[in-house]
Amino acid sequence: MFHKAFIGALVLIIYQICFSQIINIKITKENNFITTFSSDDNCIFTLVESMAENLTYSPGQISLLSTYMAQKRLLTRAQKTVHLASFYWTLLARDTSYFDSSDAEGEDIFTTLMGIASNASVDLKIVQNITSYDTDKLASAGADVRTLNINKLLNAGVMHTKMWVIDGKHVYIGSANLDWRSYTQIKEIGVLIENCPVLAMDAEKLFQVYWYLASDSNPGIPAHWPPEYSTNINLADPKLLKYNQTQAYVYLSSSPKAFCPDGRTNDIDALVNVIRNAREFIYISVMDYLPIYMYTTPRRFWPVIDDELRQAAFNKKVDLRLLASRWNHSDPDMYTFLKSLNDLSKLYRTKVNISVRLFKVPAFTPSQAQIEYARVQHSKYMVTDQHAYIGTSNWSGDYFNNTAGVAFILQDADGSINSLRKQLVEVFLRDWDSNYTQPIY
């Protein structure tokens, strides 16, 4: 009797273990992959935004956590590592001939970083595109700083990434540079990822690619990246994560292709995939949109994204809305390309739903008007009925082929109202319908 009872209990235990594994496997037929979902995953994803001073919306519109508050929270929580990749550093407002008191948040972030740099128990590493007064000061306080010369590696380009990785648990990816204006004088969008080791460690691999390439002893880009830089989280096999009481498939992409070790999805491939999988709508908000190489002489045509958008709107009848930026430094040729895209909506025989608008951040005071390189919509994101894509690159050939950048890609796994993708739709429509937009003519 004892023997039979023991066998019965053992079978029950085995059944429970097997069943618990079965229910933690998610099969997605559309993408033809199987991903294990751990019930212990409980990431927190938060959309964050910098709102230029005096930029206001109607009551009841969606409002996000500020970039400053999000990044300050990351720094105050840091216990072991703070790894930062940034295009440039101007937190101390020493780059402008006009001083403005709105630099206080940038200065506070710098002061916090100085405290971290002097704390021997926290590893502060910085990869930057060019040297700066800010990072020289941080290095003198104990930070480990490297400068990544991409032009030397690729004969063109810059490191345009804006990414923070904290303690192998938390991440920021978005449009905000480490610039005092990025908190108070420029409109930015990013994603704050908290308590998410699986994604943070994947972001750390991206940082380590930069760290390796920025080494003084680096002989160049490896012909084949060592396995420790590789990833198994990508477009073909995104990670199924539980976040904010919902679920999503998530991965990180990178550019240029030469900076992508095994398994890493190239950024332009991720972006094109998001466009191709849209069924109902594609909403885009980006500072610069030009289907060319902007920084080559002579300029060269690069229609990769533009062709995909035209096909989606023409062949699939997707509702395409594109919001670009108008400011003092906009490339005049951008307006011609945008008009060309918008003109497809005027076809007689085929209905095409394309609408292009420009977003202008006005200067509300004489002081704001004097601040250099400010008052601009600087976001780089796309949201569809399937995906959210939040990147660090403007949309031209240079950024995807010889410039370092990263992106966060999320696809809903259920219909929860807590979806970050749905929130990003709200953000876009808020901006699209605001008083700060104008049609492209």
Short mmCIF file of C-alpha atoms in Angstrom, two decimals:
data_model
loop_
_atom_site.label_atom_id
_atom_site.label_comp_id
_atom_site.label_asym_id
_atom_site.label_seq_id
_atom_site.Cartn_x
_atom_site.Cartn_y
_atom_site.Cartn_z
CA MET A 1 0.00 0.00 0.00
CA PHE A 2 2.80 2.38 0.94
CA HIS A 3 4.53 1.60 -2.34
CA LYS A 4 1.42 2.41 -4.39
CA ALA A 5 0.81 5.64 -2.45
CA PHE A 6 4.42 6.70 -2.96
CA ILE A 7 4.23 6.01 -6.70
CA GLY A 8 0.94 7.90 -6.92
CA ALA A 9 2.36 10.94 -5.12
CA LEU A 10 5.47 10.87 -7.31
CA VAL A 11 3.36 10.77 -10.48
CA LEU A 12 1.31 13.73 -9.20
CA ILE A 13 4.45 15.75 -8.48
CA ILE A 14 5.89 14.99 -11.92
CA TYR A 15 2.58 15.93 -13.54
CA GLN A 16 2.46 19.24 -11.67
CA ILE A 17 6.01 20.10 -12.65
CA CYS A 18 5.42 19.24 -16.29
CA PHE A 19 2.11 21.10 -16.35
CA SER A 20 3.68 24.19 -14.80
CA GLN A 21 6.29 24.17 -17.58
CA ILE A 22 3.65 23.74 -20.26
CA ILE A 23 1.59 26.73 -19.14
CA ASN A 24 4.71 28.88 -19.12
CA ILE A 25 5.31 28.31 -22.84
CA LYS A 26 3.82 30.79 -25.27
CA ILE A 27 3.53 29.72 -28.92
CA THR A 28 3.11 32.50 -31.44
CA LYS A 29 2.06 31.04 -34.79
CA GLU A 30 2.45 34.29 -36.66
CA ASN A 31 6.15 34.56 -35.86
CA ASN A 32 6.68 30.78 -35.64
CA PHE A 33 8.70 30.77 -32.44
CA ILE A 34 8.37 29.39 -28.92
CA THR A 35 9.38 31.52 -25.96
CA THR A 36 9.53 30.54 -22.29
CA PHE A 37 7.72 32.94 -19.99
CA SER A 38 8.81 33.05 -16.38
CA SER A 39 6.12 33.92 -13.87
CA ASP A 40 8.80 35.67 -11.82
CA ASP A 41 9.25 38.34 -14.50
CA ASN A 42 7.66 41.60 -13.37
CA CYS A 43 9.31 44.40 -15.27
CA ILE A 44 8.12 47.99 -15.07
CA PHE A 45 8.00 49.91 -18.37
CA THR A 46 7.24 53.62 -18.22
CA LEU A 47 7.01 56.09 -21.06
CA VAL A 48 8.92 59.24 -20.14
CA GLU A 49 8.92 62.63 -21.75
CA SER A 50 10.66 65.97 -21.65
CA MET A 51 8.23 68.80 -22.20
CA ALA A 52 9.77 72.08 -23.31
CA GLU A 53 8.88 74.89 -20.90
CA ASN A 54 5.46 76.49 -21.48
CA LEU A 55 4.38 73.78 -23.91
CA THR A 56 0.86 72.97 -22.71
CA TYR A 57 -2.09 70.87 -23.85
CA SER A 58 -5.81 70.77 -23.22
CA PRO A 59 -6.96 69.40 -19.84
CA GLY A 60 -7.39 65.64 -19.76
CA GLN A 61 -4.61 64.88 -22.25
CA ILE A 62 -2.09 62.17 -21.37
CA SER A 63 0.85 63.34 -19.24
CA LEU A 64 4.03 61.32 -18.71
CA LEU A 65 6.78 61.06 -16.13
CA SER A 66 9.50 63.60 -16.93
CA THR A 67 12.85 62.49 -18.32
CA TYR A 68 14.56 64.32 -15.47
CA MET A 69 12.56 62.50 -12.77
CA ALA A 70 13.09 59.14 -14.48
CA GLN A 71 16.84 59.54 -14.82
CA LYS A 72 17.21 60.99 -11.34
CA ARG A 73 15.38 57.95 -10.00
CA LEU A 74 17.80 55.63 -11.76
CA LEU A 75 20.83 57.43 -10.34
CA THR A 76 19.52 57.50 -6.77
CA ARG A 77 18.84 53.74 -6.96
CA ALA A 78 22.27 52.84 -8.36
CA GLN A 79 24.25 50.53 -6.08
CA LYS A 80 26.87 48.85 -8.25
CA THR A 81 27.06 50.09 -11.85
CA VAL A 82 26.07 53.14 -13.87
CA HIS A 83 26.90 52.71 -17.55
CA LEU A 84 26.02 55.61 -19.83
CA ALA A 85 26.24 55.92 -23.63
CA SER A 86 25.57 59.41 -24.91
CA PHE A 87 26.11 61.46 -28.04
CA TYR A 88 27.33 64.53 -26.17
CA TRP A 89 27.44 66.13 -22.70
CA THR A 90 26.35 69.70 -21.94
CA LEU A 91 24.65 69.38 -18.55
CA LEU A 92 26.50 72.43 -17.21
CA ALA A 93 25.36 74.86 -19.93
CA ARG A 94 28.92 75.84 -20.86
CA ASP A 95 28.21 75.37 -24.57
CA THR A 96 25.97 78.39 -25.05
CA SER A 97 26.64 82.11 -25.07
CA TYR A 98 23.32 82.74 -23.38
CA PHE A 99 22.74 81.56 -19.81
CA ASP A 100 19.24 80.46 -18.85
CA SER A 101 18.04 79.42 -15.39
CA SER A 102 16.22 76.39 -16.83
CA ASP A 103 19.53 74.50 -16.73
CA ALA A 104 18.91 73.62 -13.04
CA GLU A 105 17.73 70.06 -13.75
CA GLY A 106 20.74 69.34 -15.94
CA GLU A 107 23.08 70.68 -13.29
CA ASP A 108 21.36 68.52 -10.66
CA ILE A 109 21.89 65.39 -12.78
CA PHE A 110 25.55 66.35 -13.15
CA THR A 111 25.94 66.92 -9.39
CA THR A 112 24.39 63.51 -8.73
CA LEU A 113 26.79 61.89 -11.20
CA MET A 114 29.75 63.61 -9.53
CA GLY A 115 28.69 62.02 -6.25
CA ILE A 116 28.50 58.62 -7.93
CA ALA A 117 31.89 59.11 -9.58
CA SER A 118 33.52 59.70 -6.20
CA ASN A 119 31.83 56.63 -4.69
CA ALA A 120 34.30 53.77 -5.00
CA SER A 121 31.56 51.17 -4.61
CA VAL A 122 29.77 52.23 -7.81
CA ASP A 123 31.32 51.63 -11.23
CA LEU A 124 30.58 54.68 -13.39
CA LYS A 125 31.48 54.08 -17.03
CA ILE A 126 30.80 56.54 -19.84
CA VAL A 127 31.09 56.13 -23.61
CA GLN A 128 30.73 59.39 -25.50
CA ASN A 129 31.06 60.63 -29.06
CA ILE A 130 33.31 63.58 -28.29
CA THR A 131 35.18 64.79 -25.23
CA SER A 132 33.56 67.48 -23.12
CA TYR A 133 34.08 69.65 -20.06
CA ASP A 134 31.41 67.63 -18.21
CA THR A 135 33.04 64.25 -18.73
CA ASP A 136 36.51 65.62 -18.01
CA LYS A 137 35.19 66.71 -14.61
CA LEU A 138 33.54 63.34 -14.03
CA ALA A 139 36.74 61.53 -14.99
CA SER A 140 38.72 63.61 -12.52
CA ALA A 141 36.24 62.53 -9.82
CA GLY A 142 36.64 58.83 -10.60
CA ALA A 143 34.47 58.00 -13.63
CA ASP A 144 35.93 55.78 -16.34
CA VAL A 145 35.41 57.64 -19.62
CA ARG A 146 36.03 56.53 -23.19
CA THR A 147 35.44 58.33 -26.48
CA LEU A 148 34.20 56.27 -29.43
CA ASN A 149 35.56 57.57 -32.74
CA ILE A 150 33.18 55.98 -35.23
CA ASN A 151 34.51 58.06 -38.08
CA LYS A 152 37.87 56.32 -37.58
CA LEU A 153 36.19 52.90 -37.67
CA LEU A 154 33.72 53.46 -40.52
CA ASN A 155 35.06 56.57 -42.27
CA ALA A 156 31.81 58.32 -41.37
CA GLY A 157 29.26 58.68 -38.62
CA VAL A 158 28.97 59.40 -34.91
CA MET A 159 27.88 57.62 -31.75
CA HIS A 160 24.31 58.91 -31.50
CA THR A 161 23.03 56.48 -28.83
CA LYS A 162 21.30 57.71 -25.67
CA MET A 163 21.18 54.72 -23.30
CA TRP A 164 21.61 54.19 -19.55
CA VAL A 165 22.12 50.79 -17.92
CA ILE A 166 21.99 50.70 -14.12
CA ASP A 167 22.98 47.73 -11.90
CA GLY A 168 22.11 45.26 -14.64
CA LYS A 169 18.44 45.86 -13.73
CA HIS A 170 17.30 49.21 -15.09
CA VAL A 171 17.56 50.93 -18.49
CA TYR A 172 16.72 54.22 -20.18
CA ILE A 173 16.54 54.40 -23.98
CA GLY A 174 15.23 57.47 -25.77
CA SER A 175 15.93 60.67 -27.63
CA ALA A 176 17.33 62.71 -24.72
CA ASN A 177 21.01 63.61 -24.78
CA LEU A 178 22.88 64.47 -21.59
CA ASP A 179 22.14 68.11 -22.24
CA TRP A 180 20.45 70.54 -19.84
CA ARG A 181 18.09 71.53 -22.68
CA SER A 182 16.92 67.92 -23.01
CA TYR A 183 15.08 68.32 -19.69
CA THR A 184 13.46 71.72 -20.05
CA GLN A 185 13.87 73.21 -23.54
CA ILE A 186 13.45 70.25 -25.91
CA LYS A 187 10.60 67.80 -26.35
CA GLU A 188 11.86 64.20 -25.92
CA ILE A 189 10.40 60.68 -25.66
CA GLY A 190 11.99 57.63 -24.06
CA VAL A 191 11.26 54.43 -22.18
CA LEU A 192 12.25 53.72 -18.59
CA ILE A 193 12.76 50.01 -17.90
CA GLU A 194 12.94 49.00 -14.24
CA ASN A 195 13.40 45.73 -12.36
CA CYS A 196 14.03 43.90 -15.63
CA PRO A 197 17.39 42.06 -15.46
CA VAL A 198 16.84 40.04 -18.63
CA LEU A 199 16.45 43.19 -20.75
CA ALA A 200 19.01 45.22 -18.80
CA MET A 201 21.68 42.56 -19.27
CA ASP A 202 20.90 42.57 -22.98
CA ALA A 203 21.32 46.36 -23.01
CA GLU A 204 24.59 45.89 -21.13
CA LYS A 205 25.86 43.83 -24.06
CA LEU A 206 25.15 46.79 -26.33
CA PHE A 207 27.09 49.03 -23.96
CA GLN A 208 29.99 46.58 -23.87
CA VAL A 209 30.22 46.71 -27.69
CA TYR A 210 30.79 50.46 -27.41
CA TRP A 211 33.16 50.02 -24.50
CA TYR A 212 35.29 47.58 -26.49
CA LEU A 213 35.34 49.73 -29.63
CA ALA A 214 36.28 52.84 -27.62
CA SER A 215 39.31 51.16 -26.01
CA ASP A 216 42.67 52.74 -26.81
CA SER A 217 44.00 49.27 -27.62
CA ASN A 218 41.11 48.35 -29.90
CA PRO A 219 42.45 47.20 -33.29
CA GLY A 220 39.10 47.80 -35.02
CA ILE A 221 35.72 46.17 -35.50
CA PRO A 222 36.06 42.39 -35.07
CA ALA A 223 35.55 40.29 -38.18
CA HIS A 224 33.38 38.13 -35.93
CA TRP A 225 32.30 39.32 -32.50
CA PRO A 226 33.20 37.02 -29.55
CA PRO A 227 30.27 34.98 -28.19
CA GLU A 228 30.00 36.98 -24.97
CA TYR A 229 28.57 39.90 -27.01
CA SER A 230 25.91 37.79 -28.73
CA THR A 231 22.23 37.70 -27.84
CA ASN A 232 19.30 35.35 -28.31
CA ILE A 233 16.70 38.11 -27.91
CA ASN A 234 15.88 39.55 -31.31
CA LEU A 235 13.27 40.06 -34.02
CA ALA A 236 13.01 36.32 -34.74
CA ASP A 237 12.81 35.43 -31.05
CA PRO A 238 11.73 38.39 -28.89
CA LYS A 239 11.49 37.93 -25.15
CA LEU A 240 8.03 37.46 -23.69
CA LEU A 241 7.96 39.62 -20.56
CA LYS A 242 5.39 40.42 -17.94
CA TYR A 243 5.27 44.16 -17.27
CA ASN A 244 2.76 46.51 -15.67
CA GLN A 245 0.28 43.63 -15.21
CA THR A 246 0.33 42.79 -18.91
CA GLN A 247 2.60 40.94 -21.34
CA ALA A 248 4.59 41.85 -24.43
CA TYR A 249 7.27 40.57 -26.75
CA VAL A 250 10.32 42.81 -26.48
CA TYR A 251 13.80 43.12 -27.98
CA LEU A 252 16.53 45.71 -28.56
CA SER A 253 18.00 46.51 -31.95
CA SER A 254 21.25 48.26 -32.85
CA SER A 255 22.96 50.08 -35.70
CA PRO A 256 25.13 50.01 -37.68
CA LYS A 257 25.22 46.40 -38.81
CA ALA A 258 28.96 46.14 -38.08
CA PHE A 259 28.16 46.76 -34.39
CA CYS A 260 25.69 43.85 -34.25
CA PRO A 261 27.17 40.62 -32.80
CA ASP A 262 25.49 37.30 -33.46
CA GLY A 263 21.77 37.38 -32.76
CA ARG A 264 21.45 41.17 -32.60
CA THR A 265 18.82 42.59 -34.94
CA ASN A 266 20.05 45.44 -37.10
CA ASP A 267 18.03 48.58 -36.36
CA ILE A 268 16.81 49.21 -39.89
CA ASP A 269 15.58 45.60 -40.09
CA ALA A 270 13.62 46.12 -36.87
CA LEU A 271 12.11 49.37 -38.14
CA VAL A 272 11.11 47.88 -41.50
CA ASN A 273 9.56 44.87 -39.76
CA VAL A 274 7.38 47.16 -37.65
CA ILE A 275 6.16 48.94 -40.80
CA ARG A 276 5.46 45.68 -42.65
CA ASN A 277 3.48 44.20 -39.77
CA ALA A 278 1.16 47.18 -39.36
CA ARG A 279 -2.42 46.31 -40.29
CA GLU A 280 -4.39 49.47 -39.55
CA PHE A 281 -2.16 52.46 -38.84
CA ILE A 282 1.41 53.74 -38.63
CA TYR A 283 2.11 56.86 -36.58
CA ILE A 284 5.62 58.34 -36.71
CA SER A 285 7.18 61.19 -34.76
CA VAL A 286 10.76 62.03 -35.72
CA MET A 287 12.86 65.17 -35.85
CA ASP A 288 14.45 64.60 -39.28
CA TYR A 289 12.97 62.55 -42.12
CA LEU A 290 14.99 62.43 -45.34
CA PRO A 291 15.32 59.41 -47.68
CA ILE A 292 18.94 60.29 -48.42
CA TYR A 293 22.37 60.27 -46.82
CA MET A 294 22.33 63.74 -45.24
CA TYR A 295 26.01 64.06 -44.42
CA THR A 296 27.75 62.75 -47.53
CA THR A 297 29.16 64.81 -50.39
CA PRO A 298 27.51 64.48 -52.80
CA ARG A 299 24.28 63.42 -51.15
CA ARG A 300 22.98 59.97 -52.11
CA PHE A 301 19.43 58.69 -52.33
CA TRP A 302 18.35 56.12 -49.69
CA PRO A 303 14.70 55.18 -50.12
CA VAL A 304 14.52 52.17 -47.78
CA ILE A 305 12.07 53.59 -45.22
CA ASP A 306 10.25 55.83 -47.69
CA ASP A 307 9.53 52.90 -50.02
CA GLU A 308 8.19 50.79 -47.15
CA LEU A 309 5.85 53.55 -46.00
CA ARG A 310 4.51 54.19 -49.50
CA GLN A 311 3.87 50.47 -50.04
CA ALA A 312 2.11 50.14 -46.70
CA ALA A 313 -0.18 53.07 -47.44
CA PHE A 314 -0.79 52.22 -51.10
CA ASN A 315 -1.01 48.41 -51.05
CA LYS A 316 -2.35 47.71 -47.55
CA LYS A 317 -4.40 50.90 -47.09
CA VAL A 318 -2.69 51.57 -43.76
CA ASP A 319 -3.43 54.98 -42.24
CA LEU A 320 -0.02 56.70 -42.25
CA ARG A 321 0.59 59.84 -40.23
CA LEU A 322 4.04 61.37 -40.01
CA LEU A 323 4.97 64.19 -37.64
CA ALA A 324 8.32 65.83 -38.38
CA SER A 325 9.95 68.83 -36.71
CA ARG A 326 10.17 72.39 -37.90
CA TRP A 327 12.86 74.44 -36.21
CA ASN A 328 15.77 76.75 -37.05
CA HIS A 329 18.04 73.87 -38.03
CA SER A 330 15.67 71.79 -40.16
CA ASP A 331 17.13 70.70 -43.47
CA PRO A 332 15.17 72.57 -46.21
CA ASP A 333 15.23 69.48 -48.42
CA MET A 334 13.19 67.59 -45.81
CA TYR A 335 10.08 69.60 -46.66
CA THR A 336 10.31 68.59 -50.33
CA PHE A 337 10.52 64.91 -49.46
CA LEU A 338 7.66 65.23 -46.98
CA LYS A 339 5.49 66.99 -49.56
CA SER A 340 6.19 64.19 -52.01
CA LEU A 341 5.02 61.63 -49.47
CA ASN A 342 1.96 63.64 -48.52
CA ASP A 343 0.98 64.15 -52.17
CA LEU A 344 0.13 60.46 -52.52
CA SER A 345 -3.06 61.29 -50.63
CA LYS A 346 -4.17 63.29 -53.71
CA LEU A 347 -4.28 60.34 -56.10
CA TYR A 348 -7.52 60.15 -58.10
CA ARG A 349 -7.83 56.42 -58.81
CA THR A 350 -6.47 54.99 -55.56
CA LYS A 351 -7.35 56.07 -52.04
CA VAL A 352 -4.19 56.50 -49.98
CA ASN A 353 -4.38 57.64 -46.36
CA ILE A 354 -1.18 59.63 -45.85
CA SER A 355 -0.98 62.81 -43.83
CA VAL A 356 2.17 64.72 -42.94
CA ARG A 357 2.39 67.51 -40.42
CA LEU A 358 5.15 69.61 -38.87
CA PHE A 359 5.51 70.14 -35.13
CA LYS A 360 6.99 73.45 -34.01
CA VAL A 361 7.94 74.21 -30.41
CA PRO A 362 7.53 77.98 -30.15
CA ALA A 363 9.58 80.28 -27.97
CA PHE A 364 7.09 81.81 -25.56
CA THR A 365 9.54 84.30 -24.03
CA PRO A 366 12.47 86.39 -25.32
CA SER A 367 14.74 84.32 -23.08
CA GLN A 368 13.66 81.06 -24.69
CA ALA A 369 14.22 82.53 -28.14
CA GLN A 370 17.87 83.22 -27.30
CA ILE A 371 18.72 79.65 -26.24
CA GLU A 372 20.77 77.99 -28.96
CA TYR A 373 19.79 74.53 -30.28
CA ALA A 374 16.55 74.42 -28.30
CA ARG A 375 12.77 74.56 -28.76
CA VAL A 376 12.46 71.47 -30.94
CA GLN A 377 10.46 68.22 -31.06
CA HIS A 378 13.38 65.76 -30.85
CA SER A 379 11.57 62.41 -30.49
CA LYS A 380 12.32 59.35 -32.66
CA TYR A 381 9.47 56.84 -32.37
CA MET A 382 6.85 54.92 -34.30
CA VAL A 383 3.69 53.24 -33.05
CA THR A 384 1.34 50.98 -34.98
CA ASP A 385 -1.64 48.80 -34.15
CA GLN A 386 0.92 46.03 -33.44
CA HIS A 387 4.18 47.57 -32.20
CA ALA A 388 5.87 50.41 -30.34
CA TYR A 389 9.31 51.42 -31.61
CA ILE A 390 11.34 53.93 -29.57
CA GLY A 391 14.74 54.75 -31.01
CA THR A 392 17.67 57.12 -30.80
CA SER A 393 18.17 57.80 -34.54
CA ASN A 394 16.77 60.33 -36.95
CA TRP A 395 15.40 58.82 -40.14
CA SER A 396 18.01 59.14 -42.87
CA GLY A 397 20.50 56.71 -44.37
CA ASP A 398 23.45 58.00 -42.34
CA TYR A 399 21.87 57.08 -39.01
CA PHE A 400 21.15 53.46 -39.87
CA ASN A 401 24.28 52.62 -41.86
CA ASN A 402 27.24 54.36 -40.22
CA THR A 403 25.97 55.82 -36.96
CA ALA A 404 25.62 54.07 -33.61
CA GLY A 405 22.06 53.91 -32.30
CA VAL A 406 19.69 51.58 -30.46
CA ALA A 407 15.96 51.00 -30.30
CA PHE A 408 13.38 49.37 -28.01
CA ILE A 409 10.71 47.34 -29.80
CA LEU A 410 7.56 46.07 -28.08
CA GLN A 411 4.67 44.02 -29.44
CA ASP A 412 1.52 43.52 -27.37
CA ALA A 413 0.87 39.96 -26.26
CA ASP A 414 -2.64 40.65 -24.97
CA GLY A 415 -5.23 43.39 -24.98
CA SER A 416 -4.57 44.94 -21.58
CA ILE A 417 -5.42 48.61 -21.13
CA ASN A 418 -2.03 49.02 -19.45
CA SER A 419 -0.22 48.53 -22.76
CA LEU A 420 2.71 50.88 -23.31
CA ARG A 421 1.92 50.76 -27.02
CA LYS A 422 -1.57 52.15 -26.41
CA GLN A 423 -0.15 54.92 -24.25
CA LEU A 424 2.24 55.85 -27.06
CA VAL A 425 -0.73 56.09 -29.42
CA GLU A 426 -2.31 58.56 -26.99
CA VAL A 427 0.89 60.61 -26.89
CA PHE A 428 1.06 60.76 -30.66
CA LEU A 429 -2.57 61.76 -31.12
CA ARG A 430 -2.23 64.40 -28.40
CA ASP A 431 0.64 65.97 -30.33
CA TRP A 432 -0.97 65.44 -33.74
CA ASP A 433 -4.14 67.29 -32.73
CA SER A 434 -2.36 70.04 -30.79
CA ASN A 435 -2.00 73.69 -31.66
CA TYR A 436 1.71 73.14 -32.34
CA THR A 437 1.27 71.28 -35.63
CA GLN A 438 0.77 72.54 -39.15
CA PRO A 439 0.13 70.70 -42.43
CA ILE A 440 2.92 70.26 -44.94
CA TYR A 441 2.17 72.21 -48.13
#
